[in-house]
Amino acid sequence: MAKFRRRTCIILSLFILLIFSLMVVLKMLRPDKATFGVPFGLDLLPEVRQRTHLGKNFDSQMSDKINSETNIKNLKSVEITVKSSKASEPYLQELQPLNYYVHVFYYSWYGNPQFDGKYIHWNHPFLKHWDPRINKNYSQGKHNPPDDIGSSFYPELGIYSSRDPSVIETHMKQIHSASIGVLALSWYPPGSNDENGVPTDDLVPTIMDKAHKYNLKVTFHIEPYSNRDDQNMYKNVQYIIDKYGNHPAFYRYKTKTGNSLPMFYVYDSYTTKPEQWANLLTVSGSWSIRNSPYDALFIALLVEDKHKYDILRSGFNGIYTYFATNGFTYGSSYENWAKLKLFCDHFQLMFIPSVGPGYIDTSIRPWNAQNTRNRVNGKYYETALSAALQAHPSVISITSFNEWHEGTQIEKAVPKRTSNTVYLDYRPHKPSHYLELTRKWSEKYSKERAAYALDDQMPIS
């Protein structure tokens, strides 16, 4: 029995010695820079090799509780370097690609006492009905923030100021997260403003800086400022291009002819006569902007069907429909978009339908309930987006990111109840529901447009 055990021990020892000898020989045959544990061939793929080493380091951290937090932080910093050379901007890695064919209307007219010394726009007055007999049945005066605001929804950011840099940054993050490439900034000339606001042109540089940080572009939605005509429009377009045209966030649209031109949406364009617009927008006009350093693409608002021919005579480059209320105007009615697209194609105009998540403006027009459009938990928005895609548009515009008065915002909203008001919200969905829907349809539009618009105009990204 003792002899058997000795024989067994000798055989086992020889076997172990053989295995050890083989390992030494194999190690000598491997390249000096290789190490055990790295699968064969990974030294040919530096990025994969780095990740393998990261995994190995992480395993060793698990057995070293003292240094674990430091090592994990180091691990994260190396992972960011592996993913992108833009390590200084890691936030971009977490967000979806942008679609520069999707534009969203953006408003910078809100204010609060902290940044502006008073509430601006959140205290919007109740607008009067044109019929005094109807008007007397509804609320008068204005809203009283912070609990009573001129909106049927309540923003997640609270009663914010458009001057707050952190608010602007959050807005740009939200717009980027929705795969929107361009914001169409509501704009009045320096010293001018809407009747309920204050001048905001001085905010443009900050907005453009924050937009550029997130690879967004900014175009201008020119509002119907006092006495707008061909001459002061020329001067204002000149002002915008001279002041902002060299900013990296300034939006330009590359046409089929290879020209990269700014784009301007012109709200309520139909209130100015076609003859005046023609002075600015046709080659022979007395204030012609064509073939000059200030040439641009001008997009007119189409409300009624007859506006098509005025837009042609005026010299505009395209049409948009703005309103988020299906059936409210000829232009905002989905059933007319296919016909409008045919018209635009025939006369080489851009067709830009405007879609929105819903509509409710009874917080400022309490008598206008007939134009309310329920969001139906996002179904209304998706119906509009589907109709827009079917029309094969040049661009899709969204009404809006933050027009809270008319309830068209896709910005995050939260539930809120006060003693007098129960605000609407996006439940059962999250506050980001409409941003997520926008991203889904933006990506779908990007794929579909690539299939039908190979020879169409392309935006600068």
mmCIF file of N, CA, C and O in Angstrom, residues 319-355:
data_model
loop_
_atom_site.group_PDB
_atom_site.id
_atom_site.type_symbol
_atom_site.label_atom_id
_atom_site.label_comp_id
_atom_site.label_asym_id
_atom_site.label_seq_id
_atom_site.Cartn_x
_atom_site.Cartn_y
_atom_site.Cartn_z
ATOM 1 N N ILE A 319 -43.370 78.129 -47.803
ATOM 2 C CA ILE A 319 -44.478 78.403 -46.899
ATOM 3 C C ILE A 319 -44.360 77.517 -45.663
ATOM 4 O O ILE A 319 -43.780 76.438 -45.702
ATOM 5 N N TYR A 320 -44.898 78.020 -44.546
ATOM 6 C CA TYR A 320 -45.090 77.203 -43.353
ATOM 7 C C TYR A 320 -46.483 77.472 -42.812
ATOM 8 O O TYR A 320 -47.131 78.443 -43.217
ATOM 9 N N THR A 321 -46.969 76.637 -41.920
ATOM 10 C CA THR A 321 -48.379 76.697 -41.518
ATOM 11 C C THR A 321 -48.583 77.089 -40.063
ATOM 12 O O THR A 321 -49.697 77.418 -39.674
ATOM 13 N N TYR A 322 -47.585 77.058 -39.255
ATOM 14 C CA TYR A 322 -47.466 77.439 -37.855
ATOM 15 C C TYR A 322 -48.484 76.808 -36.899
ATOM 16 O O TYR A 322 -48.102 76.117 -35.967
ATOM 17 N N PHE A 323 -49.771 77.024 -37.107
ATOM 18 C CA PHE A 323 -50.762 76.712 -36.072
ATOM 19 C C PHE A 323 -50.853 75.211 -35.792
ATOM 20 O O PHE A 323 -50.848 74.385 -36.701
ATOM 21 N N ALA A 324 -50.960 74.895 -34.497
ATOM 22 C CA ALA A 324 -50.996 73.496 -34.056
ATOM 23 C C ALA A 324 -52.422 72.977 -33.927
ATOM 24 O O ALA A 324 -52.646 71.933 -33.328
ATOM 25 N N THR A 325 -53.367 73.699 -34.514
ATOM 26 C CA THR A 325 -54.780 73.344 -34.394
ATOM 27 C C THR A 325 -55.293 72.837 -35.734
ATOM 28 O O THR A 325 -55.578 73.615 -36.644
ATOM 29 N N ASN A 326 -55.417 71.526 -35.859
ATOM 30 C CA ASN A 326 -55.939 70.926 -37.083
ATOM 31 C C ASN A 326 -57.341 71.449 -37.357
ATOM 32 O O ASN A 326 -58.222 71.373 -36.503
ATOM 33 N N GLY A 327 -57.538 72.018 -38.557
ATOM 34 C CA GLY A 327 -58.855 72.532 -38.928
ATOM 35 C C GLY A 327 -59.064 73.999 -38.633
ATOM 36 O O GLY A 327 -60.054 74.587 -39.083
ATOM 37 N N PHE A 328 -58.155 74.632 -37.892
ATOM 38 C CA PHE A 328 -58.320 76.039 -37.531
ATOM 39 C C PHE A 328 -58.177 76.939 -38.750
ATOM 40 O O PHE A 328 -58.934 77.883 -38.940
ATOM 41 N N THR A 329 -57.176 76.661 -39.584
ATOM 42 C CA THR A 329 -56.980 77.412 -40.826
ATOM 43 C C THR A 329 -56.833 76.417 -41.976
ATOM 44 O O THR A 329 -56.653 75.214 -41.753
ATOM 45 N N TYR A 330 -56.855 76.933 -43.189
ATOM 46 C CA TYR A 330 -56.629 76.071 -44.347
ATOM 47 C C TYR A 330 -55.231 75.461 -44.258
ATOM 48 O O TYR A 330 -55.037 74.270 -44.489
ATOM 49 N N GLY A 331 -54.256 76.289 -43.929
ATOM 50 C CA GLY A 331 -52.880 75.812 -43.874
ATOM 51 C C GLY A 331 -52.622 74.802 -42.771
ATOM 52 O O GLY A 331 -51.808 73.892 -42.936
ATOM 53 N N SER A 332 -53.302 74.947 -41.632
ATOM 54 C CA SER A 332 -53.049 74.046 -40.501
ATOM 55 C C SER A 332 -53.868 72.764 -40.562
ATOM 56 O O SER A 332 -53.761 71.934 -39.659
ATOM 57 N N SER A 333 -54.670 72.591 -41.605
ATOM 58 C CA SER A 333 -55.505 71.395 -41.750
ATOM 59 C C SER A 333 -54.727 70.310 -42.480
ATOM 60 O O SER A 333 -54.317 70.495 -43.631
ATOM 61 N N TYR A 334 -54.540 69.185 -41.818
ATOM 62 C CA TYR A 334 -53.724 68.107 -42.386
ATOM 63 C C TYR A 334 -54.209 67.664 -43.761
ATOM 64 O O TYR A 334 -53.404 67.321 -44.638
ATOM 65 N N GLU A 335 -55.521 67.705 -43.962
ATOM 66 C CA GLU A 335 -56.083 67.205 -45.213
ATOM 67 C C GLU A 335 -55.636 68.029 -46.425
ATOM 68 O O GLU A 335 -55.748 67.575 -47.566
ATOM 69 N N ASN A 336 -55.124 69.240 -46.179
ATOM 70 C CA ASN A 336 -54.713 70.108 -47.288
ATOM 71 C C ASN A 336 -53.223 70.046 -47.586
ATOM 72 O O ASN A 336 -52.755 70.670 -48.543
ATOM 73 N N TRP A 337 -52.473 69.314 -46.789
ATOM 74 C CA TRP A 337 -51.014 69.350 -46.928
ATOM 75 C C TRP A 337 -50.525 68.722 -48.235
ATOM 76 O O TRP A 337 -49.569 69.213 -48.840
ATOM 77 N N ALA A 338 -51.172 67.677 -48.676
ATOM 78 C CA ALA A 338 -50.741 67.056 -49.940
ATOM 79 C C ALA A 338 -50.925 68.033 -51.100
ATOM 80 O O ALA A 338 -50.050 68.156 -51.981
ATOM 81 N N LYS A 339 -52.049 68.769 -51.107
ATOM 82 C CA LYS A 339 -52.295 69.750 -52.177
ATOM 83 C C LYS A 339 -51.309 70.914 -52.099
ATOM 84 O O LYS A 339 -50.815 71.401 -53.129
ATOM 85 N N LEU A 340 -51.008 71.343 -50.893
ATOM 86 C CA LEU A 340 -50.046 72.432 -50.733
ATOM 87 C C LEU A 340 -48.651 72.001 -51.189
ATOM 88 O O LEU A 340 -47.921 72.791 -51.788
ATOM 89 N N LYS A 341 -48.309 70.755 -50.909
ATOM 90 C CA LYS A 341 -47.002 70.249 -51.339
ATOM 91 C C LYS A 341 -46.921 70.222 -52.875
ATOM 92 O O LYS A 341 -45.905 70.594 -53.468
ATOM 93 N N LEU A 342 -47.990 69.807 -53.553
ATOM 94 C CA LEU A 342 -48.006 69.803 -55.012
ATOM 95 C C LEU A 342 -47.836 71.210 -55.562
ATOM 96 O O LEU A 342 -47.099 71.441 -56.527
ATOM 97 N N PHE A 343 -48.534 72.156 -54.944
ATOM 98 C CA PHE A 343 -48.415 73.558 -55.360
ATOM 99 C C PHE A 343 -46.976 74.036 -55.209
ATOM 100 O O PHE A 343 -46.398 74.648 -56.119
ATOM 101 N N CYS A 344 -46.382 73.745 -54.061
ATOM 102 C CA CYS A 344 -45.009 74.172 -53.805
ATOM 103 C C CYS A 344 -44.028 73.515 -54.783
ATOM 104 O O CYS A 344 -43.111 74.175 -55.299
ATOM 105 N N ASP A 345 -44.216 72.247 -55.047
ATOM 106 C CA ASP A 345 -43.338 71.560 -55.992
ATOM 107 C C ASP A 345 -43.419 72.197 -57.376
ATOM 108 O O ASP A 345 -42.396 72.373 -58.058
ATOM 109 N N HIS A 346 -44.643 72.549 -57.778
ATOM 110 C CA HIS A 346 -44.850 73.109 -59.111
ATOM 111 C C HIS A 346 -44.121 74.440 -59.276
ATOM 112 O O HIS A 346 -43.568 74.735 -60.350
ATOM 113 N N PHE A 347 -44.109 75.238 -58.185
ATOM 114 C CA PHE A 347 -43.494 76.563 -58.273
ATOM 115 C C PHE A 347 -42.139 76.630 -57.553
ATOM 116 O O PHE A 347 -41.633 77.726 -57.289
ATOM 117 N N GLN A 348 -41.592 75.460 -57.280
ATOM 118 C CA GLN A 348 -40.263 75.353 -56.659
ATOM 119 C C GLN A 348 -40.162 76.129 -55.346
ATOM 120 O O GLN A 348 -39.214 76.892 -55.099
ATOM 121 N N LEU A 349 -41.166 75.920 -54.520
ATOM 122 C CA LEU A 349 -41.177 76.491 -53.175
ATOM 123 C C LEU A 349 -40.923 75.384 -52.147
ATOM 124 O O LEU A 349 -41.212 74.212 -52.397
ATOM 125 N N MET A 350 -40.404 75.753 -51.008
ATOM 126 C CA MET A 350 -40.256 74.810 -49.906
ATOM 127 C C MET A 350 -41.602 74.673 -49.186
ATOM 128 O O MET A 350 -42.289 75.668 -48.952
ATOM 129 N N PHE A 351 -41.950 73.445 -48.831
ATOM 130 C CA PHE A 351 -43.169 73.220 -48.054
ATOM 131 C C PHE A 351 -42.765 72.762 -46.659
ATOM 132 O O PHE A 351 -42.093 71.738 -46.498
ATOM 133 N N ILE A 352 -43.170 73.560 -45.655
ATOM 134 C CA ILE A 352 -42.796 73.281 -44.268
ATOM 135 C C ILE A 352 -44.058 73.240 -43.408
ATOM 136 O O ILE A 352 -44.491 74.271 -42.868
ATOM 137 N N PRO A 353 -44.705 72.065 -43.279
ATOM 138 C CA PRO A 353 -45.868 71.969 -42.401
ATOM 139 C C PRO A 353 -45.444 72.105 -40.947
ATOM 140 O O PRO A 353 -44.320 71.744 -40.582
ATOM 141 N N SER A 354 -46.339 72.638 -40.138
ATOM 142 C CA SER A 354 -46.076 72.780 -38.702
ATOM 143 C C SER A 354 -46.959 71.811 -37.935
ATOM 144 O O SER A 354 -48.168 71.749 -38.167
ATOM 145 N N VAL A 355 -46.339 71.061 -37.039
ATOM 146 C CA VAL A 355 -47.059 70.085 -36.228
ATOM 147 C C VAL A 355 -46.966 70.490 -34.761
ATOM 148 O O VAL A 355 -46.015 71.151 -34.348
#
